[in-house]
Coordinates of C-alpha atoms in Angstrom, one line a residue:
Chain A
M1 CA 221.4 -109.5 -153.6
S2 CA 224.4 -109.4 -155.9
F3 CA 227.5 -111.5 -155.3
D4 CA 229.6 -109.7 -157.8
D5 CA 230.7 -107.3 -155.1
A6 CA 231.6 -108.8 -151.7
Y7 CA 230.7 -105.8 -149.7
D8 CA 227.4 -105.4 -151.6
A9 CA 226.6 -109.0 -150.9
L10 CA 227.2 -108.5 -147.2
T11 CA 224.9 -105.6 -147.0
D12 CA 221.3 -106.7 -147.1
H13 CA 219.7 -103.5 -148.4
D14 CA 216.4 -104.3 -146.9
D15 CA 217.9 -104.9 -143.5
D16 CA 220.1 -101.9 -142.7
A17 CA 219.0 -102.0 -139.1
R18 CA 221.0 -105.1 -138.4
W19 CA 224.3 -103.4 -138.8
A20 CA 225.6 -102.5 -135.3
Y21 CA 228.3 -100.1 -136.3
G22 CA 228.5 -96.6 -137.5
T23 CA 226.5 -93.7 -136.1
G24 CA 223.1 -93.2 -134.8
F25 CA 223.2 -95.4 -131.8
S26 CA 220.4 -95.0 -129.4
D27 CA 221.0 -93.5 -126.0
P28 CA 222.0 -96.3 -123.7
L29 CA 220.2 -94.5 -120.8
A30 CA 216.9 -94.2 -122.8
G31 CA 214.1 -94.4 -120.3
V32 CA 216.3 -94.4 -117.2
P33 CA 215.2 -91.7 -114.7
T34 CA 217.4 -88.6 -115.0
A35 CA 216.9 -86.8 -111.8
V36 CA 219.8 -85.5 -109.8
P37 CA 219.6 -86.6 -106.1
D38 CA 218.6 -83.9 -103.6
G39 CA 221.4 -81.7 -102.3
V40 CA 223.9 -82.8 -104.9
D41 CA 225.7 -80.2 -107.1
P42 CA 225.1 -81.3 -110.7
A43 CA 228.5 -80.0 -111.7
D44 CA 230.2 -82.3 -109.2
L45 CA 228.1 -85.3 -110.2
A46 CA 228.8 -84.7 -113.9
A47 CA 232.5 -84.4 -113.1
Y48 CA 232.4 -87.7 -111.2
C49 CA 230.6 -89.5 -114.0
L50 CA 233.3 -88.2 -116.4
M51 CA 236.1 -89.5 -114.1
L52 CA 234.7 -93.1 -114.0
G53 CA 233.6 -93.0 -117.6
D54 CA 237.0 -91.7 -118.8
D55 CA 238.8 -94.4 -116.8
A56 CA 236.7 -97.0 -118.7
L57 CA 236.9 -95.4 -122.1
V58 CA 240.7 -94.9 -122.1
M59 CA 241.4 -98.3 -120.6
S60 CA 239.1 -99.9 -123.2
H61 CA 241.0 -98.2 -126.0
R62 CA 244.3 -99.5 -124.7
L63 CA 242.9 -103.0 -124.5
Q64 CA 241.5 -102.8 -128.0
Q65 CA 245.1 -102.0 -129.2
W66 CA 246.1 -105.5 -128.1
V67 CA 243.6 -107.2 -130.4
T68 CA 245.8 -108.8 -133.2
R69 CA 248.9 -108.5 -130.9
A70 CA 248.1 -110.9 -128.0
P71 CA 250.0 -114.2 -127.7
E72 CA 246.9 -116.3 -128.5
L73 CA 243.6 -115.9 -130.2
E74 CA 241.8 -116.7 -127.0
D75 CA 243.5 -113.7 -125.3
E76 CA 242.5 -111.4 -128.0
M77 CA 238.9 -112.4 -127.5
A78 CA 239.3 -112.0 -123.8
L79 CA 240.8 -108.5 -124.1
A80 CA 238.2 -107.5 -126.7
N81 CA 235.4 -108.6 -124.5
I82 CA 236.9 -106.9 -121.4
G83 CA 237.4 -103.7 -123.5
L84 CA 233.8 -104.0 -124.7
D85 CA 232.5 -104.3 -121.1
L86 CA 234.4 -101.1 -120.2
L87 CA 233.2 -99.3 -123.4
G88 CA 229.6 -100.2 -122.3
Q89 CA 230.3 -98.8 -118.9
A90 CA 231.8 -95.7 -120.4
R91 CA 228.8 -95.1 -122.6
L92 CA 226.5 -95.2 -119.6
L93 CA 228.7 -92.9 -117.5
L94 CA 229.3 -90.4 -120.3
S95 CA 225.6 -90.3 -121.1
R96 CA 224.9 -89.7 -117.4
A97 CA 227.5 -87.0 -117.3
G98 CA 226.0 -85.2 -120.3
E99 CA 222.5 -85.4 -118.8
V100 CA 223.6 -84.1 -115.4
E101 CA 225.6 -81.3 -116.9
Q102 CA 222.5 -80.2 -118.8
A103 CA 220.4 -80.4 -115.6
G104 CA 223.0 -78.1 -113.9
I105 CA 222.8 -75.6 -116.7
E106 CA 219.0 -75.5 -116.5
Q107 CA 219.0 -75.4 -112.7
A108 CA 221.3 -72.3 -112.9
G109 CA 218.6 -70.6 -115.0
F110 CA 220.5 -70.7 -118.3
E111 CA 217.8 -72.6 -120.2
N112 CA 219.2 -73.9 -123.5
A113 CA 222.2 -71.7 -123.0
G114 CA 224.5 -74.4 -124.0
G115 CA 222.3 -75.9 -126.7
P116 CA 221.3 -79.5 -126.3
A117 CA 223.1 -81.7 -123.7
R118 CA 226.5 -83.1 -124.8
D119 CA 225.9 -86.7 -125.6
E120 CA 228.3 -89.6 -125.2
D121 CA 229.7 -89.1 -128.7
A122 CA 230.5 -85.4 -128.1
L123 CA 232.1 -86.2 -124.8
A124 CA 234.2 -89.1 -126.2
Y125 CA 235.2 -87.5 -129.5
L126 CA 235.3 -83.8 -129.1
R127 CA 237.1 -83.1 -125.8
D128 CA 240.7 -82.2 -125.6
P129 CA 243.2 -84.2 -123.4
A130 CA 243.1 -81.6 -120.6
D131 CA 239.3 -82.2 -120.3
F132 CA 239.8 -85.9 -119.7
R133 CA 239.5 -87.0 -116.1
N134 CA 240.9 -90.5 -116.2
V135 CA 243.6 -91.8 -113.9
R136 CA 247.0 -91.9 -115.5
L137 CA 247.2 -95.7 -115.1
A138 CA 244.4 -96.1 -117.7
E139 CA 246.4 -94.3 -120.5
R140 CA 249.7 -96.0 -120.0
A141 CA 251.1 -97.9 -123.0
D142 CA 252.1 -101.5 -122.3
E143 CA 255.7 -102.5 -123.0
D144 CA 254.7 -106.2 -123.2
F145 CA 252.0 -108.6 -122.3
A146 CA 253.3 -108.9 -118.7
H147 CA 252.9 -105.1 -118.3
L148 CA 249.4 -105.4 -119.7
V149 CA 248.2 -108.1 -117.3
A150 CA 249.9 -106.3 -114.4
R151 CA 248.2 -103.1 -115.3
L152 CA 244.8 -104.8 -115.8
L153 CA 245.2 -106.5 -112.4
V154 CA 245.7 -103.2 -110.7
F155 CA 242.9 -101.5 -112.7
A156 CA 240.3 -104.3 -112.3
T157 CA 241.0 -104.9 -108.6
W158 CA 240.6 -101.2 -107.9
R159 CA 237.6 -100.7 -110.1
L160 CA 235.8 -103.8 -108.8
A161 CA 236.2 -102.6 -105.3
L162 CA 234.9 -99.1 -106.4
L163 CA 231.9 -100.4 -108.4
D164 CA 231.0 -102.7 -105.5
R165 CA 230.7 -99.8 -103.1
L166 CA 229.0 -97.7 -105.8
T167 CA 226.0 -100.1 -105.6
S168 CA 224.9 -98.2 -102.4
S169 CA 225.2 -94.8 -104.0
R170 CA 222.3 -92.4 -103.4
D171 CA 222.3 -91.8 -107.2
P172 CA 220.2 -94.7 -108.6
V173 CA 221.9 -94.5 -112.0
L174 CA 225.4 -94.8 -110.5
A175 CA 224.1 -97.6 -108.2
A176 CA 222.8 -99.5 -111.2
I177 CA 225.9 -99.0 -113.2
G178 CA 227.9 -100.3 -110.2
A179 CA 225.7 -103.4 -109.8
K180 CA 226.1 -104.3 -113.4
G181 CA 229.8 -103.5 -113.5
V182 CA 230.6 -105.6 -110.5
K183 CA 229.6 -108.8 -112.4
E184 CA 231.8 -107.8 -115.3
A185 CA 234.8 -106.5 -113.3
T186 CA 234.9 -109.8 -111.4
Y187 CA 235.8 -111.6 -114.6
H188 CA 238.3 -108.9 -115.6
R189 CA 240.2 -109.3 -112.3
E190 CA 240.0 -113.0 -112.6
Y191 CA 241.5 -113.0 -116.1
A192 CA 244.3 -110.6 -115.1
A193 CA 245.1 -112.4 -111.9
G194 CA 245.2 -115.8 -113.7
W195 CA 247.9 -114.5 -116.1
V196 CA 250.0 -112.9 -113.4
V197 CA 250.0 -116.2 -111.6
R198 CA 250.7 -118.2 -114.8
L199 CA 253.6 -116.0 -115.8
G200 CA 254.9 -115.4 -112.2
D201 CA 254.8 -119.1 -111.4
G202 CA 256.0 -120.1 -114.8
T203 CA 259.5 -120.4 -116.3
D204 CA 262.5 -118.4 -115.0
L205 CA 262.1 -116.1 -118.0
S206 CA 258.4 -115.5 -117.5
H207 CA 258.9 -115.0 -113.8
T208 CA 261.6 -112.4 -114.4
R209 CA 259.5 -110.5 -116.9
M210 CA 256.4 -110.6 -114.7
R211 CA 258.4 -109.3 -111.8
A212 CA 259.7 -106.5 -113.9
A213 CA 256.2 -105.6 -115.0
V214 CA 254.7 -105.4 -111.5
D215 CA 257.7 -103.4 -110.4
A216 CA 257.0 -100.9 -113.2
V217 CA 253.2 -100.8 -112.9
E218 CA 252.3 -101.1 -109.3
P219 CA 254.4 -98.3 -107.6
P220 CA 252.7 -95.4 -109.5
A221 CA 249.2 -96.8 -108.7
G222 CA 249.0 -94.7 -105.5
E223 CA 247.1 -92.1 -107.6
L224 CA 244.1 -94.5 -107.6
F225 CA 243.6 -94.0 -103.9
E226 CA 244.1 -90.2 -103.7
P227 CA 240.7 -88.7 -103.3
H228 CA 239.8 -85.7 -105.5
E229 CA 237.8 -82.9 -103.8
V230 CA 234.8 -83.8 -106.0
E231 CA 235.0 -87.4 -104.8
L232 CA 235.2 -86.2 -101.2
R233 CA 232.2 -83.9 -101.5
L234 CA 230.1 -86.5 -103.3
A235 CA 231.2 -89.3 -100.9
A236 CA 230.0 -87.1 -98.0
A237 CA 226.7 -86.8 -99.8
G238 CA 226.4 -90.6 -100.1
V239 CA 226.8 -90.5 -103.9
A240 CA 230.4 -91.3 -104.6
V241 CA 233.1 -93.6 -103.3
D242 CA 236.1 -92.2 -101.4
P243 CA 238.9 -94.1 -103.2
S244 CA 241.1 -94.1 -100.1
A245 CA 238.6 -96.6 -98.6
L246 CA 239.5 -99.1 -101.3
R247 CA 243.0 -99.5 -100.2
E248 CA 242.5 -102.4 -97.8
E249 CA 240.7 -104.6 -100.3
Y250 CA 243.2 -103.7 -103.0
D251 CA 246.2 -104.5 -100.8
G252 CA 244.7 -107.8 -99.8
V253 CA 244.0 -109.0 -103.3
L254 CA 247.4 -107.9 -104.7
A255 CA 249.2 -109.6 -101.8
E256 CA 247.4 -112.8 -102.4
V257 CA 248.0 -112.8 -106.2
H258 CA 251.7 -112.1 -105.6
R259 CA 251.9 -114.9 -103.1
V260 CA 250.3 -117.5 -105.4
A261 CA 252.4 -116.1 -108.4
T262 CA 255.6 -116.6 -106.3
L263 CA 256.4 -112.9 -106.7
P264 CA 257.8 -110.8 -103.9
P265 CA 255.2 -108.8 -101.9
P266 CA 253.8 -105.8 -103.9
P267 CA 256.3 -102.9 -103.9
P268 CA 255.2 -99.7 -102.0
F269 CA 253.6 -96.8 -103.8
E270 CA 256.0 -94.1 -104.9
A271 CA 255.3 -90.5 -104.0
A272 CA 253.3 -88.9 -106.8
T273 CA 255.7 -87.2 -109.2
V274 CA 253.3 -86.5 -112.0
G275 CA 250.2 -84.4 -112.2
A276 CA 246.8 -85.9 -111.4
G277 CA 244.7 -87.3 -114.2
R278 CA 241.6 -86.4 -112.2
D279 CA 242.6 -82.7 -112.8
G280 CA 243.2 -83.1 -116.5
V281 CA 247.0 -83.5 -116.3
H282 CA 248.0 -86.2 -118.7
G283 CA 251.0 -87.4 -120.5
P284 CA 251.7 -87.7 -124.2
E285 CA 250.2 -91.2 -124.1
L286 CA 246.7 -89.9 -123.7
V287 CA 247.3 -87.5 -126.6
E288 CA 248.3 -90.5 -128.7
I289 CA 245.1 -92.4 -127.8
L290 CA 242.9 -89.4 -128.5
N291 CA 244.6 -88.7 -131.8
E292 CA 243.7 -92.2 -132.9
M293 CA 240.2 -92.4 -131.3
Q294 CA 239.0 -88.9 -132.3
E295 CA 240.6 -88.6 -135.8
L296 CA 237.5 -89.5 -137.8
A297 CA 235.0 -87.6 -135.7
R298 CA 237.2 -84.4 -135.8
A299 CA 238.0 -84.7 -139.5
V300 CA 234.3 -85.1 -140.4
P301 CA 232.4 -83.0 -137.8
G302 CA 228.8 -84.3 -137.5
G303 CA 229.5 -86.9 -140.2
V304 CA 227.2 -89.9 -140.3
W305 CA 227.7 -93.2 -142.1
Chain B
M1 CA 189.3 -90.6 -126.2
V2 CA 189.8 -92.6 -123.0
N3 CA 193.4 -93.1 -122.3
R4 CA 194.0 -96.8 -122.1
T5 CA 197.0 -98.3 -120.5
E6 CA 197.5 -102.0 -120.2
T7 CA 200.7 -103.1 -118.5
T8 CA 202.2 -106.5 -118.4
R9 CA 205.1 -106.9 -116.1
A10 CA 207.6 -109.6 -116.0
P11 CA 207.8 -111.1 -112.5
A12 CA 209.9 -109.5 -109.9
P13 CA 213.4 -110.6 -109.7
P14 CA 214.1 -113.6 -107.5
E15 CA 214.9 -113.1 -103.9
A16 CA 218.4 -113.7 -102.8
A17 CA 217.4 -117.0 -101.1
A18 CA 215.8 -118.4 -104.2
V19 CA 218.8 -119.4 -106.3
T20 CA 217.1 -121.0 -109.2
S21 CA 213.5 -119.9 -108.9
G22 CA 213.9 -116.8 -111.2
A23 CA 213.8 -118.7 -114.4
T24 CA 210.9 -120.9 -113.3
A25 CA 208.9 -117.9 -112.2
L26 CA 209.5 -116.1 -115.5
R27 CA 208.4 -119.1 -117.5
S28 CA 205.2 -119.8 -115.6
T29 CA 204.2 -116.1 -115.7
G30 CA 205.2 -115.5 -119.2
A31 CA 202.6 -117.8 -120.7
G32 CA 199.6 -116.5 -118.9
I33 CA 200.1 -112.7 -118.9
G34 CA 199.2 -110.0 -121.4
P35 CA 195.9 -108.5 -122.3
A36 CA 193.5 -111.1 -123.7
R37 CA 192.7 -110.5 -127.4
A38 CA 190.7 -112.9 -129.4
G39 CA 192.7 -114.3 -132.2
S40 CA 195.7 -112.0 -131.9
P41 CA 198.8 -112.3 -129.7
S42 CA 199.4 -109.8 -126.9
A43 CA 202.2 -107.3 -127.2
F44 CA 204.1 -109.1 -124.5
D45 CA 203.9 -112.3 -126.6
V46 CA 205.0 -110.5 -129.7
V47 CA 208.0 -108.8 -128.0
G48 CA 208.8 -112.0 -126.1
A49 CA 208.9 -114.0 -129.3
V50 CA 211.7 -111.9 -130.8
V51 CA 214.8 -114.0 -131.0
D52 CA 218.2 -112.9 -129.6
P53 CA 220.4 -111.8 -132.6
E54 CA 223.5 -113.4 -131.2
L55 CA 221.8 -116.5 -129.7
P56 CA 219.0 -117.0 -132.2
V57 CA 217.9 -120.2 -130.7
V58 CA 216.3 -118.4 -127.7
T59 CA 213.7 -115.7 -127.5
L60 CA 214.0 -112.4 -125.6
A61 CA 211.4 -113.8 -123.1
E62 CA 213.4 -117.0 -122.6
L63 CA 216.5 -114.9 -122.1
G64 CA 214.8 -112.9 -119.4
I65 CA 215.5 -109.4 -120.6
V66 CA 212.0 -108.2 -121.2
R67 CA 211.0 -106.5 -118.0
E68 CA 207.7 -104.8 -119.0
V69 CA 205.4 -104.4 -121.9
A70 CA 202.7 -101.7 -121.7
E71 CA 200.1 -101.0 -124.4
T72 CA 199.2 -97.3 -124.5
D73 CA 197.4 -95.0 -126.9
D74 CA 200.8 -93.8 -128.0
G75 CA 202.0 -97.2 -128.8
V76 CA 203.7 -100.1 -127.1
V77 CA 206.2 -99.2 -124.4
V78 CA 208.8 -102.0 -124.0
T79 CA 211.2 -102.0 -121.1
I80 CA 214.3 -104.2 -121.4
T81 CA 217.3 -104.8 -119.3
P82 CA 220.8 -105.2 -120.9
T83 CA 222.7 -108.4 -120.4
Y84 CA 226.2 -106.9 -120.3
S85 CA 227.0 -103.1 -120.3
G86 CA 228.6 -103.3 -123.6
C87 CA 226.5 -105.9 -125.3
P88 CA 226.4 -104.7 -129.0
A89 CA 223.3 -106.8 -129.6
M90 CA 221.2 -104.3 -127.7
E91 CA 220.9 -102.0 -130.7
T92 CA 219.7 -104.8 -132.9
I93 CA 217.3 -106.0 -130.2
R94 CA 215.7 -102.6 -130.0
D95 CA 215.3 -102.5 -133.8
D96 CA 213.9 -106.1 -133.9
I97 CA 211.3 -105.2 -131.2
V98 CA 210.2 -102.1 -133.0
R99 CA 209.7 -104.1 -136.2
A100 CA 208.0 -107.1 -134.5
V101 CA 205.5 -104.8 -132.9
D102 CA 204.9 -102.9 -136.1
G103 CA 204.6 -106.1 -138.0
A104 CA 202.0 -107.5 -135.6
G105 CA 199.9 -104.4 -136.3
L106 CA 200.3 -103.1 -132.7
G107 CA 201.6 -99.7 -133.7
R108 CA 204.7 -98.0 -132.7
A109 CA 207.0 -99.4 -130.1
H110 CA 209.1 -97.3 -127.7
V111 CA 211.9 -99.3 -126.2
R112 CA 213.2 -98.2 -122.8
T113 CA 216.1 -99.4 -120.7
V114 CA 216.1 -100.4 -117.1
L115 CA 219.4 -100.9 -115.5
A116 CA 218.4 -102.1 -112.0
P117 CA 218.1 -104.8 -111.0
A118 CA 221.0 -106.0 -113.1
W119 CA 220.2 -108.9 -115.4
T120 CA 221.3 -112.3 -114.2
T121 CA 221.6 -115.6 -116.0
D122 CA 219.1 -117.0 -113.4
W123 CA 216.4 -115.3 -115.5
I124 CA 217.0 -117.5 -118.5
S125 CA 213.9 -119.8 -118.5
E126 CA 213.8 -123.6 -118.5
S127 CA 212.8 -123.7 -122.1
G128 CA 215.6 -121.3 -123.0
R129 CA 218.1 -123.5 -121.2
A130 CA 216.8 -126.6 -123.0
K131 CA 217.1 -124.8 -126.4
L132 CA 220.7 -123.6 -125.6
A133 CA 221.7 -127.2 -124.7
A134 CA 220.1 -128.5 -127.9
A135 CA 222.1 -126.0 -129.9
G136 CA 225.3 -127.3 -128.3
I137 CA 225.7 -124.4 -125.8
A138 CA 225.9 -125.5 -122.2
P139 CA 223.3 -123.4 -120.2
P140 CA 224.5 -121.5 -117.1
G141 CA 224.3 -123.0 -113.6
A142 CA 223.0 -120.9 -110.7
A143 CA 224.5 -117.4 -110.6
P144 CA 227.0 -116.9 -107.8
R145 CA 225.6 -115.4 -104.6
R146 CA 227.8 -113.6 -102.2
G147 CA 227.4 -112.3 -98.7
A148 CA 228.7 -109.1 -97.3
G149 CA 232.2 -108.0 -97.9
P150 CA 234.5 -107.9 -100.9
V151 CA 234.0 -110.0 -104.0
P152 CA 236.0 -113.2 -103.3
L153 CA 239.1 -113.6 -105.4
V154 CA 239.1 -116.8 -107.5
L155 CA 242.5 -118.0 -108.6
G156 CA 242.9 -121.0 -110.8
V157 CA 240.1 -122.8 -112.6
R158 CA 236.5 -122.5 -111.2
Q159 CA 235.4 -125.9 -109.9
E160 CA 231.8 -125.9 -110.9
P161 CA 231.2 -128.9 -113.2
V162 CA 229.7 -128.1 -116.6
A163 CA 228.2 -131.0 -118.4
C164 CA 229.0 -131.5 -122.1
P165 CA 225.9 -130.6 -124.2
Q166 CA 227.0 -133.0 -127.0
C167 CA 227.6 -136.3 -125.2
G168 CA 226.2 -135.5 -121.7
H169 CA 229.4 -136.3 -119.8
A170 CA 229.4 -134.5 -116.5
E171 CA 232.9 -133.0 -116.6
S172 CA 234.6 -130.5 -118.8
E173 CA 237.6 -128.2 -118.7
R174 CA 237.8 -124.5 -119.5
L175 CA 239.8 -123.6 -122.6
A176 CA 239.2 -119.8 -122.5
A177 CA 237.2 -117.6 -120.2
F178 CA 235.8 -115.5 -123.0
S179 CA 234.4 -116.8 -126.2
A180 CA 232.5 -115.4 -129.2
T181 CA 230.5 -113.1 -127.0
A182 CA 231.0 -111.6 -123.5
C183 CA 228.4 -113.9 -122.0
R184 CA 230.1 -117.2 -123.1
E185 CA 233.3 -119.1 -122.3
L186 CA 234.9 -121.9 -124.3
R187 CA 235.2 -125.4 -122.7
R188 CA 236.1 -129.0 -123.8
C189 CA 234.5 -132.2 -122.8
L190 CA 236.8 -134.6 -120.9
A191 CA 235.1 -137.6 -122.4
C192 CA 234.3 -136.9 -126.1
R193 CA 237.0 -134.1 -126.3
E194 CA 234.7 -131.8 -128.3
P195 CA 234.9 -128.1 -127.5
F196 CA 231.7 -126.3 -126.7
E197 CA 230.5 -123.0 -125.4
H198 CA 229.0 -122.3 -122.0
V199 CA 226.9 -119.3 -120.9
K200 CA 228.8 -117.9 -117.9
E201 CA 226.9 -117.4 -114.7
I202 CA 226.4 -113.7 -113.8

């Protein structure tokens, strides 16, 4: 090993396998049974996995953008870890979406028509904004740290309630992703709620800014509870969660956090004025995220390093 | 050729009522299982002895992520469960398992993932907990159990006492809920004032 070149010294040439970055990651679902539950349309199940996977992927990217910008080092580590949990959930869900999509193609009699199944990388790096199915909340840029923790509180409270119900899904893969995700999302919600309380019940200035943040972030969150037709069909089949059923738990948690944070009760949801992210209608903020996230994969198609 | 399959299973996950029995069960079973081979370790022992890349003081067996090891004519099939969904160490763990099995002359290893039941810190063995503490990392207490209904909201600092792994004082305070890895938090002893890491209960 040479120490003339710092990078060369860091790379142990006999031990390339230790480097956990770059390409060539193994399938996170390797060995997990791939069957689609009876009576379920694979296209619906694939679309649903994309919805939940894209929520996690896009939110994870927004959290990563806070690393090096958070008020304290400890918060950068927290946001990086929360983003990493969500990225892990996204990998599982996008892998599942690709598998189920392929099962649907084969079930329809078009064997190999589409080539090999789209894997997690193809779904993350090679889709256009209109093919993303995340809720608009996930893609929003944060004006300041108070906006971030307000948005994370909404997102984590809703996702925790969703993943908890997903544990009884008839699809064993979704049920398992839900069970694992509940443990993680519990910490995400706790982190966000802790900051909303700390800022809301802090100084006059922090209170004012925290209140402005919840007033900006919470009213548009009604989209989270609007069921898409895919969600309704799969919920009827015992596979998905009807998001309108999450409203009671969400309202209870938000009301309690606002109370302890000495903030006024949560403002009502505003009527939807923008298109639904679940249908692929997104704002320029998602385009900005994808430009950043997909740049290398699109510049060097099929590149490995 | 006769198809030979020898399977070694890690014990079933603990029942809901047995809060701390998982780790004990894993330890007591881990030593005595695996196909007997005179003079050579079983595949389960080889896989189980691989150390965690981010917590190298404990082995995969002590961490409780090895669910099953099966020796087949096609090689060794290892089933592991991830700790956290995004744990970046999983890739390294797979590679380390493949190399350990190959290095022990047991052939090729195929590493598979099982997601359910989800890993819990209750599966960390007693010896694993002792090694973590010796390395200055406070081991996890019993994982939280919940009944029916929504996950309870915790505001403020969790009240469970975490003893200082350096001086042994029973009380410490949380400095940050997330530390060098997703599975750890940062705390400080109220007596010796030294900061230390604690494996969070999940």
